[in-house]
Structures are given as C-alpha cells and as structure tokens.
JSON list of C-alpha atoms and ligand atoms in Angstrom, two decimals:
[
{"chain": "A", "resi": 16, "resn": "UNK", "atom": "CA", "xyz": [-147.56, -66.19, -91.28]},
{"chain": "A", "resi": 17, "resn": "UNK", "atom": "CA", "xyz": [-146.21, -63.70, -88.84]},
{"chain": "A", "resi": 18, "resn": "UNK", "atom": "CA", "xyz": [-144.01, -60.97, -90.12]},
{"chain": "A", "resi": 19, "resn": "UNK", "atom": "CA", "xyz": [-141.29, -61.28, -86.94]},
{"chain": "A", "resi": 20, "resn": "UNK", "atom": "CA", "xyz": [-141.34, -64.98, -87.59]},
{"chain": "A", "resi": 21, "resn": "UNK", "atom": "CA", "xyz": [-141.14, -64.72, -91.32]},
{"chain": "A", "resi": 22, "resn": "UNK", "atom": "CA", "xyz": [-138.17, -62.33, -90.99]},
{"chain": "A", "resi": 23, "resn": "UNK", "atom": "CA", "xyz": [-136.34, -64.38, -87.81]},
{"chain": "A", "resi": 24, "resn": "UNK", "atom": "CA", "xyz": [-136.87, -68.03, -89.39]},
{"chain": "A", "resi": 25, "resn": "UNK", "atom": "CA", "xyz": [-134.39, -66.44, -92.37]},
{"chain": "A", "resi": 26, "resn": "UNK", "atom": "CA", "xyz": [-131.88, -65.83, -89.39]},
{"chain": "A", "resi": 27, "resn": "UNK", "atom": "CA", "xyz": [-131.98, -62.06, -90.46]},
{"chain": "A", "resi": 28, "resn": "UNK", "atom": "CA", "xyz": [-132.68, -60.85, -86.77]},
{"chain": "A", "resi": 29, "resn": "UNK", "atom": "CA", "xyz": [-134.47, -61.93, -83.71]},
{"chain": "A", "resi": 30, "resn": "UNK", "atom": "CA", "xyz": [-138.27, -61.09, -82.91]},
{"chain": "A", "resi": 31, "resn": "UNK", "atom": "CA", "xyz": [-137.24, -58.43, -80.50]},
{"chain": "A", "resi": 32, "resn": "UNK", "atom": "CA", "xyz": [-135.20, -57.12, -83.38]},
{"chain": "A", "resi": 33, "resn": "UNK", "atom": "CA", "xyz": [-138.07, -56.86, -85.60]},
{"chain": "A", "resi": 34, "resn": "UNK", "atom": "CA", "xyz": [-139.95, -55.28, -83.47]},
{"chain": "A", "resi": 35, "resn": "UNK", "atom": "CA", "xyz": [-137.82, -52.47, -82.61]},
{"chain": "A", "resi": 36, "resn": "UNK", "atom": "CA", "xyz": [-136.91, -52.15, -86.69]},
{"chain": "A", "resi": 37, "resn": "UNK", "atom": "CA", "xyz": [-140.63, -51.96, -87.29]},
{"chain": "A", "resi": 38, "resn": "UNK", "atom": "CA", "xyz": [-141.45, -49.41, -84.58]},
{"chain": "A", "resi": 39, "resn": "UNK", "atom": "CA", "xyz": [-138.63, -47.34, -86.68]},
{"chain": "A", "resi": 40, "resn": "UNK", "atom": "CA", "xyz": [-140.67, -48.14, -90.06]},
{"chain": "A", "resi": 41, "resn": "UNK", "atom": "CA", "xyz": [-137.66, -50.24, -91.41]},
{"chain": "A", "resi": 42, "resn": "UNK", "atom": "CA", "xyz": [-139.88, -53.26, -92.21]},
{"chain": "A", "resi": 43, "resn": "UNK", "atom": "CA", "xyz": [-141.32, -52.96, -95.58]},
{"chain": "A", "resi": 44, "resn": "UNK", "atom": "CA", "xyz": [-144.07, -54.94, -97.38]},
{"chain": "A", "resi": 45, "resn": "UNK", "atom": "CA", "xyz": [-144.54, -54.78, -100.77]},
{"chain": "A", "resi": 46, "resn": "UNK", "atom": "CA", "xyz": [-143.15, -51.40, -100.26]},
{"chain": "A", "resi": 47, "resn": "UNK", "atom": "CA", "xyz": [-144.90, -50.67, -97.57]},
{"chain": "A", "resi": 48, "resn": "UNK", "atom": "CA", "xyz": [-143.50, -49.89, -94.06]},
{"chain": "A", "resi": 49, "resn": "UNK", "atom": "CA", "xyz": [-145.43, -52.42, -91.61]},
{"chain": "A", "resi": 50, "resn": "UNK", "atom": "CA", "xyz": [-145.19, -51.12, -88.06]},
{"chain": "A", "resi": 51, "resn": "UNK", "atom": "CA", "xyz": [-147.19, -54.24, -86.42]},
{"chain": "A", "resi": 52, "resn": "UNK", "atom": "CA", "xyz": [-144.99, -57.12, -86.31]},
{"chain": "A", "resi": 53, "resn": "UNK", "atom": "CA", "xyz": [-147.77, -59.47, -85.42]},
{"chain": "A", "resi": 54, "resn": "UNK", "atom": "CA", "xyz": [-149.20, -58.63, -89.16]},
{"chain": "A", "resi": 55, "resn": "UNK", "atom": "CA", "xyz": [-149.83, -61.63, -91.41]},
{"chain": "A", "resi": 56, "resn": "UNK", "atom": "CA", "xyz": [-147.87, -61.70, -94.60]},
{"chain": "A", "resi": 57, "resn": "UNK", "atom": "CA", "xyz": [-148.06, -64.23, -97.82]},
{"chain": "A", "resi": 58, "resn": "UNK", "atom": "CA", "xyz": [-144.66, -66.00, -96.81]},
{"chain": "A", "resi": 59, "resn": "UNK", "atom": "CA", "xyz": [-145.06, -67.52, -100.89]},
{"chain": "A", "resi": 60, "resn": "UNK", "atom": "CA", "xyz": [-145.21, -64.00, -102.57]},
{"chain": "A", "resi": 61, "resn": "UNK", "atom": "CA", "xyz": [-144.87, -60.96, -99.85]},
{"chain": "A", "resi": 62, "resn": "UNK", "atom": "CA", "xyz": [-141.64, -59.03, -100.53]},
{"chain": "A", "resi": 63, "resn": "UNK", "atom": "CA", "xyz": [-139.89, -58.18, -97.34]},
{"chain": "A", "resi": 64, "resn": "UNK", "atom": "CA", "xyz": [-137.19, -55.58, -96.55]},
{"chain": "A", "resi": 65, "resn": "UNK", "atom": "CA", "xyz": [-135.38, -55.35, -93.37]},
{"chain": "A", "resi": 66, "resn": "UNK", "atom": "CA", "xyz": [-133.26, -52.00, -92.65]},
{"chain": "A", "resi": 67, "resn": "UNK", "atom": "CA", "xyz": [-132.74, -51.87, -96.60]},
{"chain": "A", "resi": 68, "resn": "UNK", "atom": "CA", "xyz": [-131.78, -55.65, -97.07]},
{"chain": "A", "resi": 69, "resn": "UNK", "atom": "CA", "xyz": [-134.44, -57.98, -99.01]},
{"chain": "A", "resi": 70, "resn": "UNK", "atom": "CA", "xyz": [-135.32, -60.73, -96.87]},
{"chain": "A", "resi": 71, "resn": "UNK", "atom": "CA", "xyz": [-134.99, -64.15, -98.81]},
{"chain": "A", "resi": 72, "resn": "UNK", "atom": "CA", "xyz": [-137.82, -66.35, -97.15]},
{"chain": "A", "resi": 73, "resn": "UNK", "atom": "CA", "xyz": [-136.94, -70.04, -96.66]},
{"chain": "A", "resi": 74, "resn": "UNK", "atom": "CA", "xyz": [-138.62, -73.22, -95.58]},
{"chain": "A", "resi": 75, "resn": "UNK", "atom": "CA", "xyz": [-136.04, -74.50, -93.61]},
{"chain": "A", "resi": 76, "resn": "UNK", "atom": "CA", "xyz": [-133.51, -73.07, -90.89]},
{"chain": "A", "resi": 77, "resn": "UNK", "atom": "CA", "xyz": [-129.62, -73.99, -91.13]},
{"chain": "A", "resi": 78, "resn": "UNK", "atom": "CA", "xyz": [-127.67, -73.19, -87.79]},
{"chain": "A", "resi": 79, "resn": "UNK", "atom": "CA", "xyz": [-123.83, -74.01, -87.79]},
{"chain": "A", "resi": 80, "resn": "UNK", "atom": "CA", "xyz": [-122.93, -75.10, -83.94]},
{"chain": "A", "resi": 81, "resn": "UNK", "atom": "CA", "xyz": [-119.89, -75.43, -82.57]},
{"chain": "A", "resi": 82, "resn": "UNK", "atom": "CA", "xyz": [-120.32, -78.62, -80.51]},
{"chain": "A", "resi": 83, "resn": "UNK", "atom": "CA", "xyz": [-118.61, -78.56, -76.95]},
{"chain": "A", "resi": 84, "resn": "UNK", "atom": "CA", "xyz": [-117.45, -82.22, -75.14]},
{"chain": "A", "resi": 85, "resn": "UNK", "atom": "CA", "xyz": [-120.17, -83.43, -73.11]},
{"chain": "A", "resi": 86, "resn": "UNK", "atom": "CA", "xyz": [-123.29, -82.77, -74.95]},
{"chain": "A", "resi": 87, "resn": "UNK", "atom": "CA", "xyz": [-125.24, -85.63, -77.02]},
{"chain": "A", "resi": 88, "resn": "UNK", "atom": "CA", "xyz": [-126.23, -85.40, -80.61]},
{"chain": "A", "resi": 89, "resn": "UNK", "atom": "CA", "xyz": [-130.21, -85.99, -79.68]},
{"chain": "A", "resi": 90, "resn": "UNK", "atom": "CA", "xyz": [-133.83, -84.22, -79.98]},
{"chain": "A", "resi": 91, "resn": "UNK", "atom": "CA", "xyz": [-134.54, -85.59, -76.97]},
{"chain": "A", "resi": 92, "resn": "UNK", "atom": "CA", "xyz": [-134.90, -83.08, -74.47]},
{"chain": "A", "resi": 93, "resn": "UNK", "atom": "CA", "xyz": [-132.45, -84.11, -71.89]},
{"chain": "A", "resi": 94, "resn": "UNK", "atom": "CA", "xyz": [-130.10, -81.99, -69.71]},
{"chain": "A", "resi": 95, "resn": "UNK", "atom": "CA", "xyz": [-127.18, -83.00, -72.10]},
{"chain": "A", "resi": 96, "resn": "UNK", "atom": "CA", "xyz": [-128.93, -82.69, -75.33]},
{"chain": "A", "resi": 97, "resn": "UNK", "atom": "CA", "xyz": [-127.17, -80.42, -77.58]},
{"chain": "A", "resi": 98, "resn": "UNK", "atom": "CA", "xyz": [-130.71, -78.90, -78.70]},
{"chain": "A", "resi": 99, "resn": "UNK", "atom": "CA", "xyz": [-130.46, -77.05, -75.20]},
{"chain": "A", "resi": 100, "resn": "UNK", "atom": "CA", "xyz": [-127.53, -75.02, -76.50]},
{"chain": "A", "resi": 101, "resn": "UNK", "atom": "CA", "xyz": [-130.17, -73.21, -79.01]},
{"chain": "A", "resi": 102, "resn": "UNK", "atom": "CA", "xyz": [-133.28, -71.53, -78.58]},
{"chain": "A", "resi": 103, "resn": "UNK", "atom": "CA", "xyz": [-135.77, -73.57, -77.49]},
{"chain": "A", "resi": 104, "resn": "UNK", "atom": "CA", "xyz": [-138.06, -72.68, -80.53]},
{"chain": "A", "resi": 105, "resn": "UNK", "atom": "CA", "xyz": [-135.76, -74.50, -82.82]},
{"chain": "A", "resi": 106, "resn": "UNK", "atom": "CA", "xyz": [-136.67, -77.91, -81.13]},
{"chain": "A", "resi": 107, "resn": "UNK", "atom": "CA", "xyz": [-140.59, -76.60, -81.73]},
{"chain": "A", "resi": 108, "resn": "UNK", "atom": "CA", "xyz": [-139.78, -76.15, -85.11]},
{"chain": "A", "resi": 109, "resn": "UNK", "atom": "CA", "xyz": [-138.64, -79.93, -85.85]},
{"chain": "A", "resi": 110, "resn": "UNK", "atom": "CA", "xyz": [-134.69, -78.76, -85.77]},
{"chain": "A", "resi": 111, "resn": "UNK", "atom": "CA", "xyz": [-132.42, -81.97, -85.44]},
{"chain": "A", "resi": 112, "resn": "UNK", "atom": "CA", "xyz": [-128.35, -82.52, -85.36]},
{"chain": "A", "resi": 113, "resn": "UNK", "atom": "CA", "xyz": [-127.37, -83.37, -89.02]},
{"chain": "A", "resi": 114, "resn": "UNK", "atom": "CA", "xyz": [-125.29, -86.75, -87.66]},
{"chain": "A", "resi": 115, "resn": "UNK", "atom": "CA", "xyz": [-123.88, -87.73, -84.83]},
{"chain": "A", "resi": 116, "resn": "UNK", "atom": "CA", "xyz": [-120.62, -86.48, -83.00]},
{"chain": "A", "resi": 117, "resn": "UNK", "atom": "CA", "xyz": [-120.09, -88.48, -79.90]},
{"chain": "A", "resi": 118, "resn": "UNK", "atom": "CA", "xyz": [-120.44, -86.93, -76.57]},
{"chain": "A", "resi": 119, "resn": "UNK", "atom": "CA", "xyz": [-116.47, -86.30, -76.54]},
{"chain": "A", "resi": 120, "resn": "UNK", "atom": "CA", "xyz": [-116.07, -85.00, -79.89]},
{"chain": "A", "resi": 121, "resn": "UNK", "atom": "CA", "xyz": [-116.27, -81.38, -80.45]},
{"chain": "A", "resi": 122, "resn": "UNK", "atom": "CA", "xyz": [-116.47, -79.37, -83.70]},
{"chain": "A", "resi": 123, "resn": "UNK", "atom": "CA", "xyz": [-119.10, -78.46, -86.56]},
{"chain": "A", "resi": 124, "resn": "UNK", "atom": "CA", "xyz": [-122.47, -79.93, -86.34]},
{"chain": "A", "resi": 125, "resn": "UNK", "atom": "CA", "xyz": [-125.42, -78.67, -88.54]},
{"chain": "A", "resi": 126, "resn": "UNK", "atom": "CA", "xyz": [-128.62, -78.32, -87.23]},
{"chain": "A", "resi": 127, "resn": "UNK", "atom": "CA", "xyz": [-131.56, -78.00, -89.39]},
{"chain": "A", "resi": 128, "resn": "UNK", "atom": "CA", "xyz": [-135.21, -79.16, -90.14]},
{"chain": "A", "resi": 129, "resn": "UNK", "atom": "CA", "xyz": [-134.52, -79.98, -93.54]},
{"chain": "A", "resi": 130, "resn": "UNK", "atom": "CA", "xyz": [-134.90, -83.48, -93.75]},
{"chain": "A", "resi": 131, "resn": "UNK", "atom": "CA", "xyz": [-134.03, -84.35, -97.38]},
{"chain": "A", "resi": 132, "resn": "UNK", "atom": "CA", "xyz": [-130.52, -82.04, -96.98]},
{"chain": "A", "resi": 133, "resn": "UNK", "atom": "CA", "xyz": [-130.24, -84.24, -93.82]},
{"chain": "A", "resi": 134, "resn": "UNK", "atom": "CA", "xyz": [-130.43, -87.16, -95.97]},
{"chain": "A", "resi": 135, "resn": "UNK", "atom": "CA", "xyz": [-128.41, -86.13, -98.72]},
{"chain": "A", "resi": 136, "resn": "UNK", "atom": "CA", "xyz": [-125.58, -85.41, -96.57]},
{"chain": "A", "resi": 137, "resn": "UNK", "atom": "CA", "xyz": [-125.40, -88.38, -94.47]},
{"chain": "A", "resi": 138, "resn": "UNK", "atom": "CA", "xyz": [-126.50, -91.29, -97.40]},
{"chain": "A", "resi": 139, "resn": "UNK", "atom": "CA", "xyz": [-123.33, -93.36, -97.55]},
{"chain": "A", "resi": 140, "resn": "UNK", "atom": "CA", "xyz": [-124.27, -93.44, -101.27]},
{"chain": "A", "resi": 141, "resn": "UNK", "atom": "CA", "xyz": [-123.09, -89.76, -101.51]},
{"chain": "A", "resi": 142, "resn": "UNK", "atom": "CA", "xyz": [-120.13, -90.02, -100.02]},
{"chain": "A", "resi": 143, "resn": "UNK", "atom": "CA", "xyz": [-119.75, -86.56, -98.20]},
{"chain": "A", "resi": 144, "resn": "UNK", "atom": "CA", "xyz": [-116.33, -85.84, -96.95]},
{"chain": "A", "resi": 145, "resn": "UNK", "atom": "CA", "xyz": [-116.04, -85.01, -93.39]},
{"chain": "A", "resi": 146, "resn": "UNK", "atom": "CA", "xyz": [-112.57, -83.66, -91.87]},
{"chain": "A", "resi": 147, "resn": "UNK", "atom": "CA", "xyz": [-111.67, -84.11, -88.42]},
{"chain": "A", "resi": 148, "resn": "UNK", "atom": "CA", "xyz": [-107.89, -82.75, -86.43]},
{"chain": "A", "resi": 149, "resn": "UNK", "atom": "CA", "xyz": [-107.46, -85.85, -84.17]},
{"chain": "A", "resi": 150, "resn": "UNK", "atom": "CA", "xyz": [-104.62, -86.03, -81.48]},
{"chain": "A", "resi": 151, "resn": "UNK", "atom": "CA", "xyz": [-103.55, -89.64, -80.70]},
{"chain": "A", "resi": 152, "resn": "UNK", "atom": "CA", "xyz": [-101.60, -91.89, -78.45]},
{"chain": "A", "resi": 153, "resn": "UNK", "atom": "CA", "xyz": [-99.63, -93.69, -78.69]},
{"chain": "A", "resi": 154, "resn": "UNK", "atom": "CA", "xyz": [-98.09, -91.77, -81.89]},
{"chain": "A", "resi": 155, "resn": "UNK", "atom": "CA", "xyz": [-98.63, -93.81, -85.05]},
{"chain": "A", "resi": 156, "resn": "UNK", "atom": "CA", "xyz": [-96.21, -94.51, -87.85]},
{"chain": "A", "resi": 157, "resn": "UNK", "atom": "CA", "xyz": [-95.75, -93.76, -91.52]},
{"chain": "A", "resi": 158, "resn": "UNK", "atom": "CA", "xyz": [-96.82, -97.46, -91.65]},
{"chain": "A", "resi": 159, "resn": "UNK", "atom": "CA", "xyz": [-99.89, -97.14, -89.80]},
{"chain": "A", "resi": 160, "resn": "UNK", "atom": "CA", "xyz": [-100.69, -93.82, -91.30]},
{"chain": "A", "resi": 161, "resn": "UNK", "atom": "CA", "xyz": [-100.62, -95.71, -94.66]},
{"chain": "A", "resi": 162, "resn": "UNK", "atom": "CA", "xyz": [-102.88, -98.26, -93.36]},
{"chain": "A", "resi": 163, "resn": "UNK", "atom": "CA", "xyz": [-105.42, -95.92, -92.14]},
{"chain": "A", "resi": 164, "resn": "UNK", "atom": "CA", "xyz": [-105.39, -94.16, -95.82]},
{"chain": "A", "resi": 165, "resn": "UNK", "atom": "CA", "xyz": [-105.75, -97.32, -97.50]},
{"chain": "A", "resi": 166, "resn": "UNK", "atom": "CA", "xyz": [-108.65, -98.85, -95.28]},
{"chain": "A", "resi": 167, "resn": "UNK", "atom": "CA", "xyz": [-108.92, -100.89, -92.30]},
{"chain": "A", "resi": 168, "resn": "UNK", "atom": "CA", "xyz": [-110.80, -103.84, -90.58]},
{"chain": "A", "resi": 169, "resn": "UNK", "atom": "CA", "xyz": [-113.23, -102.21, -88.26]},
{"chain": "A", "resi": 170, "resn": "UNK", "atom": "CA", "xyz": [-115.43, -105.34, -87.12]},
{"chain": "A", "resi": 171, "resn": "UNK", "atom": "CA", "xyz": [-115.40, -107.26, -90.07]},
{"chain": "A", "resi": 172, "resn": "UNK", "atom": "CA", "xyz": [-115.88, -103.71, -92.40]},
{"chain": "A", "resi": 173, "resn": "UNK", "atom": "CA", "xyz": [-112.82, -102.28, -94.32]},
{"chain": "A", "resi": 174, "resn": "UNK", "atom": "CA", "xyz": [-113.15, -98.86, -94.42]},
{"chain": "A", "resi": 175, "resn": "UNK", "atom": "CA", "xyz": [-113.00, -96.95, -97.80]},
{"chain": "A", "resi": 176, "resn": "UNK", "atom": "CA", "xyz": [-109.75, -94.88, -98.34]},
{"chain": "A", "resi": 177, "resn": "UNK", "atom": "CA", "xyz": [-109.09, -91.92, -96.13]},
{"chain": "A", "resi": 178, "resn": "UNK", "atom": "CA", "xyz": [-106.75, -88.85, -96.70]},
{"chain": "A", "resi": 179, "resn": "UNK", "atom": "CA", "xyz": [-104.56, -88.39, -93.54]},
{"chain": "A", "resi": 180, "resn": "UNK", "atom": "CA", "xyz": [-102.35, -85.20, -93.15]},
{"chain": "A", "resi": 181, "resn": "UNK", "atom": "CA", "xyz": [-100.44, -86.16, -90.20]},
{"chain": "A", "resi": 182, "resn": "UNK", "atom": "CA", "xyz": [-98.40, -82.82, -88.37]},
{"chain": "A", "resi": 183, "resn": "UNK", "atom": "CA", "xyz": [-96.60, -85.23, -86.33]},
{"chain": "A", "resi": 184, "resn": "UNK", "atom": "CA", "xyz": [-96.69, -88.52, -84.84]},
{"chain": "A", "resi": 185, "resn": "UNK", "atom": "CA", "xyz": [-99.58, -87.94, -83.03]},
{"chain": "A", "resi": 186, "resn": "UNK", "atom": "CA", "xyz": [-101.49, -85.17, -84.50]},
{"chain": "A", "resi": 187, "resn": "UNK", "atom": "CA", "xyz": [-103.22, -83.95, -87.27]},
{"chain": "A", "resi": 188, "resn": "UNK", "atom": "CA", "xyz": [-106.41, -84.18, -89.90]},
{"chain": "A", "resi": 189, "resn": "UNK", "atom": "CA", "xyz": [-107.96, -87.43, -91.50]},
{"chain": "A", "resi": 190, "resn": "UNK", "atom": "CA", "xyz": [-110.80, -87.09, -94.17]},
{"chain": "A", "resi": 191, "resn": "UNK", "atom": "CA", "xyz": [-113.16, -89.62, -94.37]},
{"chain": "A", "resi": 192, "resn": "UNK", "atom": "CA", "xyz": [-116.33, -90.30, -96.40]},
{"chain": "A", "resi": 193, "resn": "UNK", "atom": "CA", "xyz": [-118.21, -92.28, -94.34]},
{"chain": "A", "resi": 194, "resn": "UNK", "atom": "CA", "xyz": [-120.12, -92.10, -91.41]},
{"chain": "A", "resi": 195, "resn": "UNK", "atom": "CA", "xyz": [-119.94, -95.47, -89.44]},
{"chain": "A", "resi": 196, "resn": "UNK", "atom": "CA", "xyz": [-120.10, -95.26, -85.85]},
{"chain": "A", "resi": 197, "resn": "UNK", "atom": "CA", "xyz": [-117.14, -94.34, -83.86]},
{"chain": "A", "resi": 198, "resn": "UNK", "atom": "CA", "xyz": [-115.53, -94.61, -87.12]},
{"chain": "A", "resi": 199, "resn": "UNK", "atom": "CA", "xyz": [-112.25, -92.56, -86.60]},
{"chain": "A", "resi": 200, "resn": "UNK", "atom": "CA", "xyz": [-111.88, -94.07, -83.12]},
{"chain": "A", "resi": 201, "resn": "UNK", "atom": "CA", "xyz": [-112.17, -97.77, -84.61]},
{"chain": "A", "resi": 202, "resn": "UNK", "atom": "CA", "xyz": [-110.12, -96.90, -87.45]},
{"chain": "A", "resi": 203, "resn": "UNK", "atom": "CA", "xyz": [-107.15, -95.66, -84.65]},
{"chain": "A", "resi": 204, "resn": "UNK", "atom": "CA", "xyz": [-108.00, -98.71, -82.70]},
{"chain": "A", "resi": 205, "resn": "UNK", "atom": "CA", "xyz": [-107.49, -100.79, -85.35]},
{"chain": "A", "resi": 206, "resn": "UNK", "atom": "CA", "xyz": [-103.94, -99.40, -86.10]},
{"chain": "A", "resi": 207, "resn": "UNK", "atom": "CA", "xyz": [-103.36, -100.07, -82.28]},
{"chain": "A", "resi": 208, "resn": "UNK", "atom": "CA", "xyz": [-103.67, -96.60, -81.41]},
{"chain": "A", "resi": 209, "resn": "UNK", "atom": "CA", "xyz": [-106.29, -94.29, -79.76]},
{"chain": "A", "resi": 210, "resn": "UNK", "atom": "CA", "xyz": [-107.84, -91.15, -79.98]},
{"chain": "A", "resi": 211, "resn": "UNK", "atom": "CA", "xyz": [-107.57, -88.61, -77.09]},
{"chain": "A", "resi": 212, "resn": "UNK", "atom": "CA", "xyz": [-109.35, -85.64, -79.05]},
{"chain": "A", "resi": 213, "resn": "UNK", "atom": "CA", "xyz": [-111.15, -85.31, -82.14]},
{"chain": "A", "resi": 214, "resn": "UNK", "atom": "CA", "xyz": [-112.92, -82.18, -83.56]},
{"chain": "A", "resi": 215, "resn": "UNK", "atom": "CA", "xyz": [-114.73, -81.93, -86.84]},
{"chain": "A", "resi": 216, "resn": "UNK", "atom": "CA", "xyz": [-113.66, -78.93, -88.83]},
{"chain": "A", "resi": 217, "resn": "UNK", "atom": "CA", "xyz": [-115.36, -79.57, -91.97]},
{"chain": "A", "resi": 218, "resn": "UNK", "atom": "CA", "xyz": [-118.51, -81.41, -93.12]},
{"chain": "A", "resi": 219, "resn": "UNK", "atom": "CA", "xyz": [-118.98, -81.42, -96.54]},
{"chain": "A", "resi": 220, "resn": "UNK", "atom": "CA", "xyz": [-118.77, -77.84, -98.26]},
{"chain": "A", "resi": 221, "resn": "UNK", "atom": "CA", "xyz": [-118.98, -75.98, -94.56]},
{"chain": "A", "resi": 222, "resn": "UNK", "atom": "CA", "xyz": [-116.20, -75.28, -92.85]},
{"chain": "A", "resi": 223, "resn": "UNK", "atom": "CA", "xyz": [-116.14, -74.74, -88.91]},
{"chain": "A", "resi": 224, "resn": "UNK", "atom": "CA", "xyz": [-116.16, -70.88, -88.83]},
{"chain": "A", "resi": 225, "resn": "UNK", "atom": "CA", "xyz": [-113.19, -70.20, -86.48]},
{"chain": "A", "resi": 226, "resn": "UNK", "atom": "CA", "xyz": [-114.88, -67.28, -84.87]},
{"chain": "A", "resi": 227, "resn": "UNK", "atom": "CA", "xyz": [-117.53, -69.39, -83.32]},
{"chain": "A", "resi": 228, "resn": "UNK", "atom": "CA", "xyz": [-116.62, -70.52, -79.67]},
{"chain": "A", "resi": 229, "resn": "UNK", "atom": "CA", "xyz": [-117.36, -73.81, -78.36]},
{"chain": "A", "resi": 230, "resn": "UNK", "atom": "CA", "xyz": [-121.38, -74.17, -77.72]},
{"chain": "A", "resi": 231, "resn": "UNK", "atom": "CA", "xyz": [-122.02, -71.08, -79.78]},
{"chain": "A", "resi": 232, "resn": "UNK", "atom": "CA", "xyz": [-123.88, -70.94, -82.90]},
{"chain": "A", "resi": 233, "resn": "UNK", "atom": "CA", "xyz": [-124.79, -68.80, -86.03]},
{"chain": "A", "resi": 234, "resn": "UNK", "atom": "CA", "xyz": [-127.23, -68.92, -89.35]},
{"chain": "A", "resi": 235, "resn": "UNK", "atom": "CA", "xyz": [-125.44, -70.48, -92.17]},
{"chain": "A", "resi": 236, "resn": "UNK", "atom": "CA", "xyz": [-124.71, -67.83, -94.73]},
{"chain": "A", "resi": 237, "resn": "UNK", "atom": "CA", "xyz": [-126.52, -67.51, -98.01]},
{"chain": "A", "resi": 238, "resn": "UNK", "atom": "CA", "xyz": [-123.51, -68.49, -100.07]},
{"chain": "A", "resi": 239, "resn": "UNK", "atom": "CA", "xyz": [-122.88, -71.84, -97.41]},
{"chain": "A", "resi": 240, "resn": "UNK", "atom": "CA", "xyz": [-126.66, -72.85, -97.80]},
{"chain": "A", "resi": 241, "resn": "UNK", "atom": "CA", "xyz": [-126.10, -72.78, -101.29]},
{"chain": "A", "resi": 242, "resn": "UNK", "atom": "CA", "xyz": [-123.19, -74.62, -101.14]},
{"chain": "A", "resi": 243, "resn": "UNK", "atom": "CA", "xyz": [-124.70, -78.01, -100.16]},
{"chain": "A", "resi": 244, "resn": "UNK", "atom": "CA", "xyz": [-125.00, -80.74, -102.25]},
{"chain": "A", "resi": 245, "resn": "UNK", "atom": "CA", "xyz": [-129.06, -80.80, -102.12]},
{"chain": "A", "resi": 246, "resn": "UNK", "atom": "CA", "xyz": [-129.30, -77.22, -103.21]},
{"chain": "A", "resi": 247, "resn": "UNK", "atom": "CA", "xyz": [-127.11, -77.69, -106.08]},
{"chain": "A", "resi": 248, "resn": "UNK", "atom": "CA", "xyz": [-129.42, -80.44, -107.33]},
{"chain": "A", "resi": 249, "resn": "UNK", "atom": "CA", "xyz": [-132.14, -78.01, -106.98]},
{"chain": "A", "resi": 250, "resn": "UNK", "atom": "CA", "xyz": [-130.51, -75.18, -108.61]},
{"chain": "A", "resi": 251, "resn": "UNK", "atom": "CA", "xyz": [-129.59, -77.44, -111.67]},
{"chain": "B", "resi": 308, "resn": "URA", "atom": "N1", "xyz": [-115.65, -90.56, -85.50]},
{"chain": "B", "resi": 308, "resn": "URA", "atom": "C1", "xyz": [-115.37, -91.11, -84.14]},
{"chain": "B", "resi": 308, "resn": "URA", "atom": "O1", "xyz": [-114.92, -92.02, -83.91]},
{"chain": "B", "resi": 308, "resn": "URA", "atom": "N2", "xyz": [-116.73, -90.01, -83.28]},
{"chain": "B", "resi": 308, "resn": "URA", "atom": "C2", "xyz": [-117.02, -88.84, -83.59]},
{"chain": "B", "resi": 308, "resn": "URA", "atom": "O2", "xyz": [-117.78, -88.29, -82.96]},
{"chain": "B", "resi": 308, "resn": "URA", "atom": "C3", "xyz": [-116.70, -89.13, -85.20]},
{"chain": "B", "resi": 308, "resn": "URA", "atom": "C4", "xyz": [-116.53, -89.67, -86.46]}
]
C-alpha cells in the first residue's frame, strides 16, 4: 500500500499533510525517513512513525458525522446524500452510514466501511442504546411519559422499555434499544403527540462531540473505536 494512503486511512493526516511531513523527513518507516509518499509499504509489518507518533494501521475507517437536517442516509450518489458531506474517497472505500436517521433528524451518525461492526451495532439482538433529545407538540403528561417508558403499540408492535427524562412537558431525552423505522416519531404518535425536533446524542458508547458543528465530521479516536462492542469482543 502507498505510504500516504496508509497514513491517511488511519485518520492521522491528509495526503497533503503527509507529503509535507515526508519532505521534512518526519515520516519514518522501520526507523528510516521516507521522503516519497508514493513509496509502497507492507501494511502488515511496517512500523510507521508520523511526526514522532506511531501510526496504528486499521483495515477500516470510522467517522463521526454531525448530520444536519435535509440530508438522506444513503450511499447513492444523489445531491441530498449524506455521503456528499464527506470526502469522495470515503464512498470509493466502501464507507456507508451505519443505520439511518430520518431526513429531518440531526445528530450523531457513524460512517464506516466495517460491515461486521455495523451488523453488531444494528442487530436487534444486541440492544444497542440510542439516546435522542426531542421536542414534541403537544406537550406530554407524566402518564404519557410513563406509557412511552413501559412500551407502546406501534402498528401492532409493542416497543421495548425506554427511558425518558423530561426537562419540561414538551422536551427531554429518550433512550431506546431498538431501531424500528421512524421509531421515536411513531412512539410519540402512539401517545397522541408529535415529534417536531429530534437529535441523536448517543449511539451505543459513542457520544456526539459537542465541538462538531452540524454538517461536519471527524475520525473516531482510538478510545472511541476501542469502546465499540465488536472491538471489545475482538480484544477479549
Ligand atoms: N426515530 C425516528 O423516528 N427517527 C429517526 O431519525 C430516528 C429514530
């Protein structure tokens, strides 16, 4: 694999930054400065140090996106696709949104090309918790809140227990362990209210980075990657 591809895929630096660092002799491969970023290295055995920091190579790439309203969770190359908010090479590398948020829902979306991880996070068997902040209209009573927590009937399906922390009758946080189509909107509809704003704050162990503006993204940190359920199984 090309040296700049190897480094950029880990999220350490862009290819441009690699070229600059290499010219300055700041990229070492097996202890030797490599000034040509097109040089090929063996990704399974090479020890790469970028500006004094050892680069850990990963087969897959993991990105946290703060999804804005108006974009669609699809890998299709359409003008409203969420993939248009990311560098085009991500789609070429087979990256996709892990699960779906509605077009009008904002918040944390994981973009990866790690199929087994996506399966682990999305499988209903794994009960991965998703936390949303919501605003509803009309406001809900304590009784309706308790109904949401206990489980409500959405088109013949009884939702699993949820946690709701209301800040006021029309807004709060709801945590669910399922991901049915339009789940939160249908749950509120089942108790006679309507979601007018929905933002995903947490997806399993991942928490939306408050410094990420809507429409922007960053690579997951090593600690965030290590916290993902499938990674924990791998390291057991
Ligand atoms: N539930 C919904 O209704 N919409 C979303 O986007 C996510 C969860």
